[in-house]
Amino acid sequence: MQMVLACSGVAGLALTGQAMAQIRPASPAGDVIEHRVTAGDTLEQLASRYLGDHTRWTALQSHNRVQDPLRLQPGSVLRIPTRLLRAAAASVEFVQGDVRSTRSLSHLADTPANTAAASQPVQKGQLLEEGDSLKVPANGFVSVRLADGSLVRVQSASDVELRQMRRKGRAGTLQSVLDLREGGVEASVSKQVQTERRFEIRTPSASTSVRGTQFLVLTDAQGQTAAAVDEGSVSVQSGRPSALLKPGQGVAVSANGQLSKPTAMLPAPDIALWPALAEDASWVSLPLPVMAGAVRYQVQLAEHKDLNQIVRSGLFTQSPARLTGVPDGNYLATVRAIDANGIPGARSTHSLRVKATPVPPLYESPEPDAVVGLGQRGLQCTKVEQASSYRIQVAASGADFAQPLIDVSALQECSLAAQALAKLPVGDYQWRVASTRTLTNGQQDPGPFAPPQRMKLAEAPKSPELQMGGSAGEGSRNIRWAGEEGHRYHVVVAQDAEFSKPLVDTWLTQPQWSTQDLAAGSYYLQMQVEDSNGLRSNFTPARQFQTGNWVTTGDGQSLSSGDGVRLMRQ
């Protein structure tokens, strides 16, 4: 059974077994065991039975003010303080997050009243004693094994004190009391024949006594309480009224003690749509079902099916439920629906594998839904720090990647050359990329693919043929080429064939360009075309042209001065 988290101000417990349990308002009367005297009882016998030492009968005499220790009145009640019983210990079986423990000042000897107990980190295998408190942060969790084998699971964002851990006699039944101040506690109480075993969890508004049954109790910050039963039966008391809950029933108690009638628990949610694999490194995202009567859902992620190792948990009112920072591994995801009265419903479980690392690269080029010219551009993605290689796949748009058209792995760089795409026909495609890391044993560990990104492959426009205008003896006044509607033209002019310092770098919408702004001289020109899809041709080879009105001979040859400078008409 699972608890509601402290982020919503709810506390809870769940227990395992078959016999009757009772839920009743908390009482400040003190921790005592009441023994009804039968004929033949003596203080020495009772001291041996309860305290494990017959010589301590004087403590019982003093506490109960017994006048004659040899003459106990049959039918009378003898009160045995649990503080006189032998102390027991518990051990930490699992811890998640920065769980801290403190020692109750009432259990520390020689400690000034105004001195705060030091907080210590909780570790697996650590022994806990009576009076130890546990504070569990959000997304934290700790499992504690009691001396009788019972398991206490303290949930995320909780504060609980091991108020009492005592044994009757030398090796008798365990007397356990937990104070749940905030958050949630789940407990599996071991089945025992002895009826004197005590297991009790106290909250600010209720006390839950257990003798082996399976149920859940929730108490919020306003003092409202809810209980629900999976197995066995539970008696819920609020002052004088009481209710006996059977399996599948729940009840609510208002802050002023009003006890509702037993009602049917909400059924286990339908989670058939939950994924079997989660590949997002940011979070595990689970769609919440829509259930009549449900106002919120409790979702938890456990490492094992016994739910003793909860790694993430949360309360959600809107879909999807997202659990963050989940490491790779195999988990059991659980969900309960909670109704408007705070009564939890039955739980559904779902096996889930998380494989999110190494994380996939990010896409660099081309941009989403871009049109790519065949043979002009390849695929580019970002480098991943953990990755030793990359894998890129290309498939037709709308198809799955079961049989990709391109599948290249062991890429040392996160890129695919343009020549690889040039082998595909024009059309609509999608591509995706994944990282692979090398483990310390040399094994290759592939990560998940990034979500596919769409692109369109198209024929790029061809470079135009340039036509240099001008008559004999004249430089080029206009440069023309064949054009098409919707095309743009990129013209670059420089005085060197390397175009190191362009004099002209412009885009035109008409297939011609005038040289009139250039001084007389010799120049180089290159040009490319951009079509309506945004695809660009390659630049044309550098073409040399001249500007000015030159002096020529009759056969059209230009004349030069003695120092080799061409002569131009004035």
Coordinates of C-alpha atoms in Angstrom, one line a residue:
M1 CA 0.0 0.0 0.0
Q2 CA 1.2 3.5 -0.7
M3 CA 1.1 6.9 1.1
V4 CA 0.0 10.3 -0.1
L5 CA 2.9 12.7 -0.1
A6 CA 3.6 15.5 2.3
C7 CA 3.5 18.1 -0.5
S8 CA -0.3 17.9 -0.3
G9 CA -0.3 17.7 3.5
V10 CA -1.4 14.1 3.7
A11 CA 0.0 11.3 6.0
G12 CA -0.7 7.6 5.7
L13 CA 0.2 4.0 6.5
A14 CA -0.4 0.5 5.0
L15 CA -0.1 -2.8 6.8
T16 CA -0.1 -6.5 5.8
G17 CA -1.8 -9.5 7.5
Q18 CA -5.3 -10.9 8.2
A19 CA -6.6 -10.0 11.7
M20 CA -8.6 -7.1 13.0
A21 CA -7.1 -3.7 13.3
Q22 CA -8.4 -0.5 14.9
I23 CA -8.1 3.2 14.1
R24 CA -8.9 5.5 16.9
P25 CA -8.2 9.1 17.9
A26 CA -4.8 9.7 19.3
S27 CA -4.6 9.7 23.1
P28 CA -2.1 11.5 25.4
A29 CA -2.7 9.0 28.2
G30 CA 0.8 7.6 28.1
D31 CA 2.5 4.4 26.8
V32 CA 1.5 1.6 29.1
I33 CA 0.5 -2.1 28.7
E34 CA -2.7 -3.0 30.6
H35 CA -2.6 -6.4 32.2
R36 CA -5.8 -7.8 33.8
V37 CA -4.8 -9.8 36.8
T38 CA -5.8 -13.4 37.0
A39 CA -5.7 -15.8 40.0
G40 CA -2.1 -16.8 40.8
D41 CA -0.4 -13.7 39.3
T42 CA 2.5 -12.2 41.2
L43 CA 4.6 -9.1 40.6
E44 CA 7.7 -11.2 40.2
Q45 CA 6.0 -13.3 37.5
L46 CA 4.7 -10.3 35.7
A47 CA 8.2 -8.6 35.9
S48 CA 9.7 -11.7 34.4
R49 CA 7.1 -11.9 31.7
Y50 CA 7.0 -8.2 30.6
L51 CA 10.4 -6.8 31.7
G52 CA 12.5 -10.0 31.3
D53 CA 13.8 -9.7 34.9
H54 CA 11.8 -10.9 37.9
T55 CA 13.9 -8.7 40.2
R56 CA 12.4 -5.6 38.7
W57 CA 9.0 -6.3 40.4
T58 CA 9.5 -3.3 42.6
A59 CA 9.2 -1.0 39.6
L60 CA 5.8 -2.4 38.9
Q61 CA 4.8 -2.1 42.5
S62 CA 5.9 1.6 42.6
H63 CA 4.1 2.6 39.4
N64 CA 0.8 0.8 40.4
R65 CA 1.0 1.6 44.1
V66 CA 0.5 -2.0 45.0
Q67 CA 0.1 -2.3 48.8
D68 CA 0.7 -6.0 49.0
P69 CA 2.9 -7.5 46.2
L70 CA 1.8 -11.0 47.3
R71 CA -1.9 -10.3 47.1
L72 CA -2.9 -9.1 43.7
Q73 CA -6.7 -8.7 43.2
P74 CA -8.0 -10.9 40.3
G75 CA -9.8 -8.8 37.8
S76 CA -7.9 -5.6 38.6
V77 CA -5.8 -3.9 35.9
L78 CA -2.0 -3.6 36.3
R79 CA -0.4 -0.9 34.2
I80 CA 3.1 -1.6 32.9
P81 CA 5.0 1.4 31.5
T82 CA 6.5 0.5 28.2
R83 CA 9.6 2.5 29.1
L84 CA 10.5 -0.3 31.5
L85 CA 10.5 -2.9 28.7
R86 CA 13.8 -4.0 27.1
A87 CA 14.8 -1.7 24.2
A88 CA 14.9 -3.0 20.7
A89 CA 16.6 -1.7 17.5
A90 CA 15.7 -1.3 13.8
S91 CA 18.0 -1.3 10.7
V92 CA 17.9 0.8 7.5
E93 CA 17.4 -1.5 4.5
F94 CA 17.2 1.1 1.7
V95 CA 17.6 4.9 1.5
Q96 CA 16.9 7.2 -1.4
G97 CA 17.9 10.9 -1.3
D98 CA 19.3 13.0 1.6
V99 CA 17.4 11.4 4.5
R100 CA 18.5 12.7 7.8
S101 CA 18.1 11.3 11.4
T102 CA 18.0 13.1 14.7
R103 CA 17.9 11.8 18.3
S104 CA 14.9 12.9 20.3
L105 CA 16.0 15.1 23.2
S106 CA 13.8 13.2 25.6
H107 CA 16.0 10.1 24.8
L108 CA 19.3 11.9 25.2
A109 CA 21.0 11.8 28.6
D110 CA 22.5 15.0 30.1
T111 CA 21.3 17.2 27.3
P112 CA 20.2 20.7 28.1
A113 CA 16.5 21.4 27.3
N114 CA 17.4 24.2 24.8
T115 CA 20.0 22.1 22.9
A116 CA 19.0 20.9 19.4
A117 CA 19.9 17.4 18.4
A118 CA 22.4 17.1 15.6
S119 CA 21.2 15.9 12.2
Q120 CA 23.0 13.0 10.6
P121 CA 22.7 11.4 7.1
V122 CA 21.0 8.1 7.1
Q123 CA 22.9 5.2 5.5
K124 CA 21.9 1.7 4.4
G125 CA 22.7 -0.8 7.2
Q126 CA 22.5 1.8 9.9
L127 CA 20.9 0.8 13.3
L128 CA 18.1 3.0 14.6
E129 CA 17.0 3.3 18.2
E130 CA 14.0 4.3 20.1
G131 CA 13.6 8.1 19.9
D132 CA 15.3 8.5 16.5
S133 CA 13.5 10.8 14.0
L134 CA 13.7 10.5 10.3
K135 CA 13.2 13.4 7.9
V136 CA 12.8 12.4 4.3
P137 CA 13.1 15.1 1.5
A138 CA 11.0 15.4 -1.6
N139 CA 11.7 12.4 -3.8
G140 CA 13.4 10.7 -0.9
F141 CA 12.5 7.3 0.7
V142 CA 13.7 5.0 3.4
S143 CA 12.9 1.4 4.4
V144 CA 13.4 0.4 8.1
R145 CA 13.3 -3.2 9.3
L146 CA 12.0 -3.6 12.9
A147 CA 13.2 -6.2 15.3
D148 CA 10.2 -8.5 14.6
G149 CA 10.7 -8.4 10.8
S150 CA 8.1 -5.8 10.2
L151 CA 9.0 -3.3 7.5
V152 CA 8.3 0.4 7.7
R153 CA 8.5 2.5 4.5
V154 CA 8.8 6.2 5.1
Q155 CA 7.6 8.1 2.0
S156 CA 8.8 11.3 0.3
A157 CA 8.6 14.6 2.3
S158 CA 7.9 12.9 5.6
D159 CA 8.8 13.4 9.3
V160 CA 8.5 10.4 11.6
E161 CA 9.8 9.4 15.0
L162 CA 10.4 5.9 16.2
R163 CA 8.7 6.8 19.5
Q164 CA 8.8 3.3 21.0
M165 CA 10.6 0.1 20.2
R166 CA 10.5 -2.3 23.2
R167 CA 10.2 -6.1 23.7
K168 CA 8.1 -7.9 26.3
G169 CA 10.4 -10.1 28.3
R170 CA 13.8 -11.2 27.1
A171 CA 12.7 -12.2 23.6
G172 CA 9.0 -11.5 23.6
T173 CA 6.7 -9.7 21.2
L174 CA 7.7 -6.2 20.0
Q175 CA 5.9 -3.1 21.2
S176 CA 6.3 -0.4 18.4
V177 CA 4.9 3.1 18.2
L178 CA 5.7 5.5 15.4
D179 CA 4.8 9.2 15.5
L180 CA 4.0 10.4 12.0
R181 CA 4.2 14.2 12.1
E182 CA 4.1 14.8 8.4
G183 CA 4.1 12.9 5.2
G184 CA 3.4 9.2 4.7
V185 CA 4.3 5.8 6.1
E186 CA 3.7 2.4 4.7
A187 CA 4.2 -0.7 6.8
S188 CA 4.2 -4.4 6.3
V189 CA 3.7 -6.0 9.8
S190 CA 4.9 -9.6 10.1
K191 CA 2.2 -12.1 11.0
Q192 CA 2.6 -13.5 14.5
V193 CA 0.5 -15.8 16.7
Q194 CA 1.0 -13.8 19.8
T195 CA -1.9 -11.4 20.5
E196 CA 0.2 -9.1 22.8
R197 CA 2.3 -7.7 19.9
R198 CA 1.6 -4.0 19.5
F199 CA 2.2 -1.9 16.4
E200 CA 0.8 1.6 16.3
I201 CA 1.2 4.6 14.1
R202 CA 0.1 8.0 15.5
T203 CA -0.7 11.0 13.5
P204 CA -1.7 14.5 14.8
S205 CA -5.4 13.4 14.6
A206 CA -5.5 9.6 14.9
S207 CA -4.0 6.5 16.3
T208 CA -3.9 3.3 14.3
S209 CA -3.5 0.0 16.1
V210 CA -2.6 -3.0 14.0
R211 CA -2.6 -6.7 14.5
G212 CA -1.9 -7.8 11.0
T213 CA -4.2 -6.5 8.2
Q214 CA -3.7 -4.6 5.0
F215 CA -5.1 -1.1 4.9
L216 CA -4.2 2.6 4.3
V217 CA -4.7 5.6 6.5
L218 CA -4.3 9.2 5.3
T219 CA -4.3 12.3 7.5
D220 CA -3.9 15.8 6.1
A221 CA -2.8 19.1 7.7
Q222 CA -6.4 20.1 8.4
G223 CA -7.0 17.0 10.5
Q224 CA -9.1 15.2 8.0
T225 CA -8.6 11.4 7.9
A226 CA -9.3 8.7 5.4
A227 CA -9.0 5.0 5.6
A228 CA -9.3 2.2 3.0
V229 CA -9.0 -1.6 3.4
D230 CA -7.5 -4.1 0.9
E231 CA -7.4 -7.2 3.1
G232 CA -8.9 -8.1 6.5
S233 CA -11.0 -5.6 8.4
V234 CA -10.4 -2.3 10.2
S235 CA -12.4 -0.6 13.0
V236 CA -12.3 3.2 12.6
Q237 CA -13.1 5.2 15.7
S238 CA -13.6 8.9 16.1
G239 CA -14.7 9.6 19.6
R240 CA -17.7 7.3 20.3
P241 CA -18.8 6.6 16.6
S242 CA -17.1 3.8 14.9
A243 CA -17.1 2.0 11.5
L244 CA -16.0 -1.5 10.6
L245 CA -14.4 -1.5 7.1
K246 CA -14.3 -4.6 5.0
P247 CA -12.0 -5.2 2.0
G248 CA -12.6 -2.8 -0.8
Q249 CA -14.2 -0.2 1.5
G250 CA -13.1 3.2 2.7
V251 CA -14.2 5.9 5.1
A252 CA -13.5 9.6 5.8
V253 CA -13.3 11.5 9.1
S254 CA -13.7 15.2 9.0
A255 CA -11.6 17.5 11.2
N256 CA -14.4 17.9 13.6
G257 CA -14.8 14.1 14.0
Q258 CA -17.7 13.5 11.6
L259 CA -17.4 9.9 10.4
S260 CA -18.8 9.1 7.0
K261 CA -20.5 5.8 6.1
P262 CA -18.2 3.1 4.6
T263 CA -18.0 3.5 0.8
A264 CA -16.6 1.5 -2.0
M265 CA -13.0 2.3 -2.9
L266 CA -12.3 3.5 -6.4
P267 CA -11.2 0.7 -8.7
A268 CA -7.7 0.2 -9.9
P269 CA -7.0 2.6 -12.8
D270 CA -6.7 1.4 -16.3
I271 CA -3.1 2.0 -17.4
A272 CA -3.0 -0.1 -20.6
L273 CA -1.7 3.0 -22.4
W274 CA 1.4 3.3 -20.2
P275 CA 4.6 2.7 -22.2
A276 CA 6.8 -0.3 -21.5
L277 CA 9.9 1.8 -22.3
A278 CA 10.8 5.4 -21.3
E279 CA 13.7 7.1 -23.2
D280 CA 13.5 10.7 -22.1
A281 CA 16.4 11.8 -19.8
S282 CA 14.4 14.7 -18.5
W283 CA 11.5 12.7 -17.0
V284 CA 9.4 9.6 -17.1
S285 CA 6.1 10.7 -18.6
L286 CA 3.0 8.6 -17.8
P287 CA -0.5 9.5 -19.1
L288 CA -3.1 9.6 -16.3
P289 CA -6.4 7.7 -16.8
V290 CA -9.7 9.5 -16.6
M291 CA -11.8 8.0 -13.8
A292 CA -15.2 9.0 -12.6
G293 CA -14.9 10.2 -9.0
A294 CA -11.1 10.7 -9.0
V295 CA -9.7 14.1 -8.2
R296 CA -6.0 13.2 -8.2
Y297 CA -3.6 10.3 -8.6
Q298 CA -0.6 9.0 -6.7
V299 CA 2.2 7.7 -8.9
Q300 CA 5.3 5.9 -7.6
L301 CA 8.3 4.2 -9.1
A302 CA 9.9 1.3 -7.3
E303 CA 13.0 -0.7 -8.0
H304 CA 11.4 -4.0 -6.9
K305 CA 7.9 -5.5 -7.0
D306 CA 7.7 -5.6 -3.2
L307 CA 7.7 -1.8 -3.3
N308 CA 10.3 -1.6 -0.6
Q309 CA 12.6 0.7 -2.7
I310 CA 10.7 3.7 -4.0
V311 CA 12.9 6.0 -6.1
R312 CA 10.3 8.5 -7.2
S313 CA 6.8 9.5 -6.2
G314 CA 4.3 12.3 -6.6
L315 CA 0.6 13.4 -6.6
F316 CA -0.9 14.6 -9.9
T317 CA -4.1 16.2 -10.9
Q318 CA -3.3 16.7 -14.6
S319 CA -1.9 14.3 -17.2
P320 CA 0.8 13.4 -17.8
A321 CA 2.4 12.4 -14.5
R322 CA 6.1 13.3 -14.8
L323 CA 8.8 11.8 -12.5
T324 CA 12.1 13.5 -13.0
G325 CA 15.7 12.4 -12.9
V326 CA 15.0 8.6 -13.1
P327 CA 18.2 6.6 -13.7
D328 CA 18.3 3.8 -16.3
G329 CA 16.9 0.5 -15.0
N330 CA 13.9 -1.7 -14.6
Y331 CA 11.0 -0.5 -12.4
L332 CA 7.5 -1.1 -11.2
A333 CA 5.3 1.9 -11.7
T334 CA 2.2 2.1 -9.5
V335 CA -0.9 4.4 -9.5
R336 CA -3.9 4.9 -7.2
A337 CA -6.9 7.2 -7.8
I338 CA -8.0 9.3 -4.8
D339 CA -11.5 10.6 -4.5
A340 CA -12.9 13.9 -3.3
N341 CA -12.9 12.7 0.4
G342 CA -9.3 11.7 0.2
I343 CA -10.0 8.0 0.2
P344 CA -7.5 6.1 -1.9
G345 CA -8.6 3.5 -4.4
A346 CA -7.1 0.2 -5.4
R347 CA -3.6 0.2 -6.9
S348 CA -2.5 -0.7 -10.5
T349 CA 1.0 -1.8 -11.2
H350 CA 3.0 -1.7 -14.5
S351 CA 6.5 -2.9 -15.5
L352 CA 8.6 -0.1 -16.9
R353 CA 12.1 0.0 -18.3
V354 CA 14.0 3.3 -18.4
K355 CA 16.8 3.7 -20.9
A356 CA 17.6 7.3 -21.5
T357 CA 21.4 7.4 -21.6
P358 CA 23.6 8.2 -23.3
V359 CA 21.4 11.1 -24.3
P360 CA 20.8 11.6 -28.0
P361 CA 22.5 14.5 -29.8
L362 CA 20.6 17.7 -30.8
Y363 CA 19.9 18.5 -34.4
E364 CA 22.0 21.2 -36.0
S365 CA 21.4 21.1 -39.7
P366 CA 19.2 21.1 -41.6
E367 CA 16.4 22.9 -39.7
P368 CA 13.1 21.1 -39.2
D369 CA 11.0 20.6 -42.4
A370 CA 13.9 22.1 -44.4
V371 CA 14.3 21.5 -48.2
V372 CA 17.7 20.1 -48.9
G373 CA 19.4 20.1 -52.3
L374 CA 20.6 16.7 -53.3
G375 CA 24.4 16.5 -53.1
Q376 CA 24.6 20.0 -51.5
R377 CA 24.1 19.5 -47.8
G378 CA 24.5 16.6 -45.4
L379 CA 23.1 16.0 -41.9
Q380 CA 24.7 17.6 -38.8
C381 CA 24.1 17.1 -35.1
T382 CA 25.8 18.1 -31.8
K383 CA 28.5 16.3 -29.9
V384 CA 27.6 14.4 -26.8
E385 CA 30.2 14.3 -24.0
Q386 CA 29.6 10.6 -23.1
A387 CA 29.4 9.4 -26.6
S388 CA 32.2 7.4 -28.3
S389 CA 30.2 7.1 -31.6
Y390 CA 26.9 8.0 -33.3
R391 CA 24.2 6.4 -35.4
I392 CA 22.1 8.1 -38.0
Q393 CA 19.1 6.7 -39.8
V394 CA 17.0 8.0 -42.6
A395 CA 13.5 6.7 -43.5
A396 CA 10.7 7.8 -45.8
S397 CA 8.3 10.3 -44.3
G398 CA 5.4 8.5 -42.5
A399 CA 7.3 5.1 -42.4
D400 CA 8.8 3.6 -39.3
F401 CA 12.5 2.9 -38.9
A402 CA 12.2 -0.9 -39.0
Q403 CA 13.9 -0.9 -42.4
P404 CA 15.6 2.5 -42.8
L405 CA 16.8 3.7 -46.2
I406 CA 20.1 4.8 -44.6
D407 CA 21.5 3.3 -41.4
V408 CA 25.1 4.3 -40.5
S409 CA 26.6 3.5 -37.1
A410 CA 30.0 3.9 -35.5
L411 CA 30.2 7.4 -36.8
Q412 CA 33.1 9.2 -35.1
E413 CA 31.5 12.6 -35.9
C414 CA 27.8 13.4 -35.6
S415 CA 27.3 14.0 -39.3
L416 CA 26.3 12.3 -42.5
A417 CA 28.0 13.5 -45.8
A418 CA 25.9 15.1 -48.6
Q419 CA 27.0 12.3 -50.9
A420 CA 25.1 9.7 -48.8
L421 CA 21.8 11.7 -49.2
A422 CA 22.5 12.2 -53.0
K423 CA 21.8 8.5 -53.5
L424 CA 18.1 9.0 -52.5
P425 CA 15.4 10.2 -54.9
V426 CA 13.7 13.5 -54.4
G427 CA 10.9 13.3 -51.8
D428 CA 9.9 13.7 -48.2
Y429 CA 12.0 12.0 -45.5
Q430 CA 12.7 11.9 -41.8
W431 CA 16.0 11.3 -39.9
R432 CA 17.0 10.5 -36.4
V433 CA 20.2 10.1 -34.4
A434 CA 21.5 8.3 -31.3
S435 CA 24.6 8.2 -29.2
T436 CA 26.7 5.2 -28.2
R437 CA 29.1 5.0 -25.3
T438 CA 31.8 2.6 -24.5
L439 CA 31.6 1.0 -21.0
T440 CA 34.6 0.3 -18.8
N441 CA 34.5 -3.4 -20.0
G442 CA 34.6 -2.3 -23.6
Q443 CA 31.0 -3.1 -24.3
Q444 CA 29.1 -0.8 -26.6
D445 CA 26.1 0.8 -24.9
P446 CA 23.7 2.5 -27.4
G447 CA 21.3 5.2 -26.1
P448 CA 17.8 6.1 -27.4
F449 CA 17.2 7.9 -30.6
A450 CA 16.1 11.5 -30.7
P451 CA 12.6 12.1 -32.0
P452 CA 12.6 12.0 -35.8
Q453 CA 13.0 15.3 -37.7
R454 CA 11.4 15.8 -41.2
M455 CA 13.1 17.1 -44.3
K456 CA 12.5 17.3 -48.1
L457 CA 15.1 16.3 -50.7
A458 CA 14.9 18.2 -54.0
E459 CA 17.0 19.0 -57.0
A460 CA 19.0 22.1 -56.5
P461 CA 18.9 24.7 -59.3
K462 CA 21.8 24.6 -61.8
S463 CA 24.3 27.4 -62.2
P464 CA 23.4 29.8 -65.0
E465 CA 25.3 30.6 -68.2
L466 CA 26.4 34.2 -68.1
Q467 CA 26.2 36.5 -71.2
M468 CA 28.6 39.4 -71.2
G469 CA 27.2 42.4 -73.1
G470 CA 29.1 45.2 -74.9
S471 CA 30.4 45.9 -78.5
A472 CA 34.0 45.7 -79.9
G473 CA 36.2 48.1 -78.0
E474 CA 33.7 48.4 -75.1
G475 CA 33.7 46.6 -71.7
S476 CA 30.7 44.8 -70.4
R477 CA 27.9 47.2 -69.6
N478 CA 25.3 44.5 -68.7
I479 CA 25.7 40.9 -67.7
R480 CA 22.6 38.7 -68.4
W481 CA 21.6 35.0 -67.9
A482 CA 18.6 32.8 -68.3
G483 CA 16.2 33.0 -65.3
E484 CA 13.0 31.6 -64.0
E485 CA 10.0 33.0 -62.1
G486 CA 10.5 32.9 -58.3
H487 CA 14.3 32.7 -58.5
R488 CA 16.8 35.0 -56.8
Y489 CA 20.4 35.6 -57.9
H490 CA 23.5 36.2 -55.8
V491 CA 26.2 38.2 -57.6
V492 CA 29.7 38.6 -56.2
V493 CA 32.4 40.8 -57.9
A494 CA 36.0 41.2 -57.0
Q495 CA 39.3 42.2 -58.6
D496 CA 40.9 38.8 -57.8
A497 CA 39.7 35.3 -58.8
E498 CA 39.8 34.3 -55.1
F499 CA 37.2 36.9 -54.2
S500 CA 39.2 37.8 -51.1
K501 CA 37.8 41.4 -51.0
P502 CA 34.4 41.5 -52.8
L503 CA 33.5 44.9 -54.3
V504 CA 29.9 43.7 -55.0
D505 CA 27.9 41.2 -53.0
T506 CA 24.2 41.5 -53.7
W507 CA 20.9 39.6 -54.4
L508 CA 18.8 40.4 -57.4
T509 CA 15.3 39.4 -58.5
Q510 CA 15.9 40.0 -62.3
P511 CA 18.3 37.9 -64.4
Q512 CA 20.7 40.8 -65.2
W513 CA 23.2 43.1 -63.6
S514 CA 24.7 46.4 -64.7
T515 CA 28.4 47.2 -64.3
Q516 CA 27.8 51.0 -64.5
D517 CA 28.9 51.7 -60.9
L518 CA 32.3 50.1 -61.5
A519 CA 35.3 52.1 -62.5
A520 CA 37.0 51.1 -65.8
G521 CA 39.1 48.1 -65.2
S522 CA 39.2 44.3 -65.1
Y523 CA 37.1 42.3 -62.7
Y524 CA 36.0 38.8 -61.8
L525 CA 32.3 37.6 -61.2
Q526 CA 30.7 34.6 -59.8
M527 CA 27.0 33.9 -59.2
Q528 CA 24.5 31.4 -57.7
V529 CA 20.7 30.9 -58.0
E530 CA 18.2 30.4 -55.2
D531 CA 14.9 28.8 -56.2
S532 CA 11.4 29.1 -54.6
N533 CA 12.2 26.3 -52.1
G534 CA 15.2 28.2 -50.8
L535 CA 17.7 25.8 -52.5
R536 CA 20.8 27.4 -54.0
S537 CA 22.9 26.3 -56.8
N538 CA 26.7 26.1 -56.6
F539 CA 28.6 29.2 -57.5
T540 CA 29.5 29.6 -61.2
P541 CA 33.2 29.4 -62.0
A542 CA 34.9 32.8 -61.8
R543 CA 34.4 34.8 -65.1
Q544 CA 36.6 37.8 -66.0
F545 CA 35.1 40.9 -67.5
Q546 CA 36.1 44.5 -68.3
T547 CA 34.5 47.9 -68.0
G548 CA 35.2 51.1 -70.1
N549 CA 35.5 52.3 -73.8
W550 CA 38.8 51.1 -75.2
V551 CA 40.8 52.3 -78.2
T552 CA 40.9 49.5 -80.8
T553 CA 42.4 48.7 -84.1
G554 CA 40.3 48.0 -87.2
D555 CA 40.3 44.3 -86.4
G556 CA 39.0 45.0 -82.8
Q557 CA 42.3 44.6 -81.0
S558 CA 42.8 47.0 -78.1
L559 CA 45.8 49.5 -78.1
S560 CA 48.1 50.0 -75.2
S561 CA 50.5 52.8 -74.2
G562 CA 54.2 52.2 -74.0
D563 CA 54.0 51.2 -70.4
G564 CA 51.4 48.5 -71.2
V565 CA 48.3 50.4 -70.0
R566 CA 45.3 50.0 -72.3
L567 CA 44.2 53.2 -73.9
M568 CA 40.6 54.4 -73.3
R569 CA 38.6 57.0 -75.2
Q570 CA 37.9 60.2 -73.3

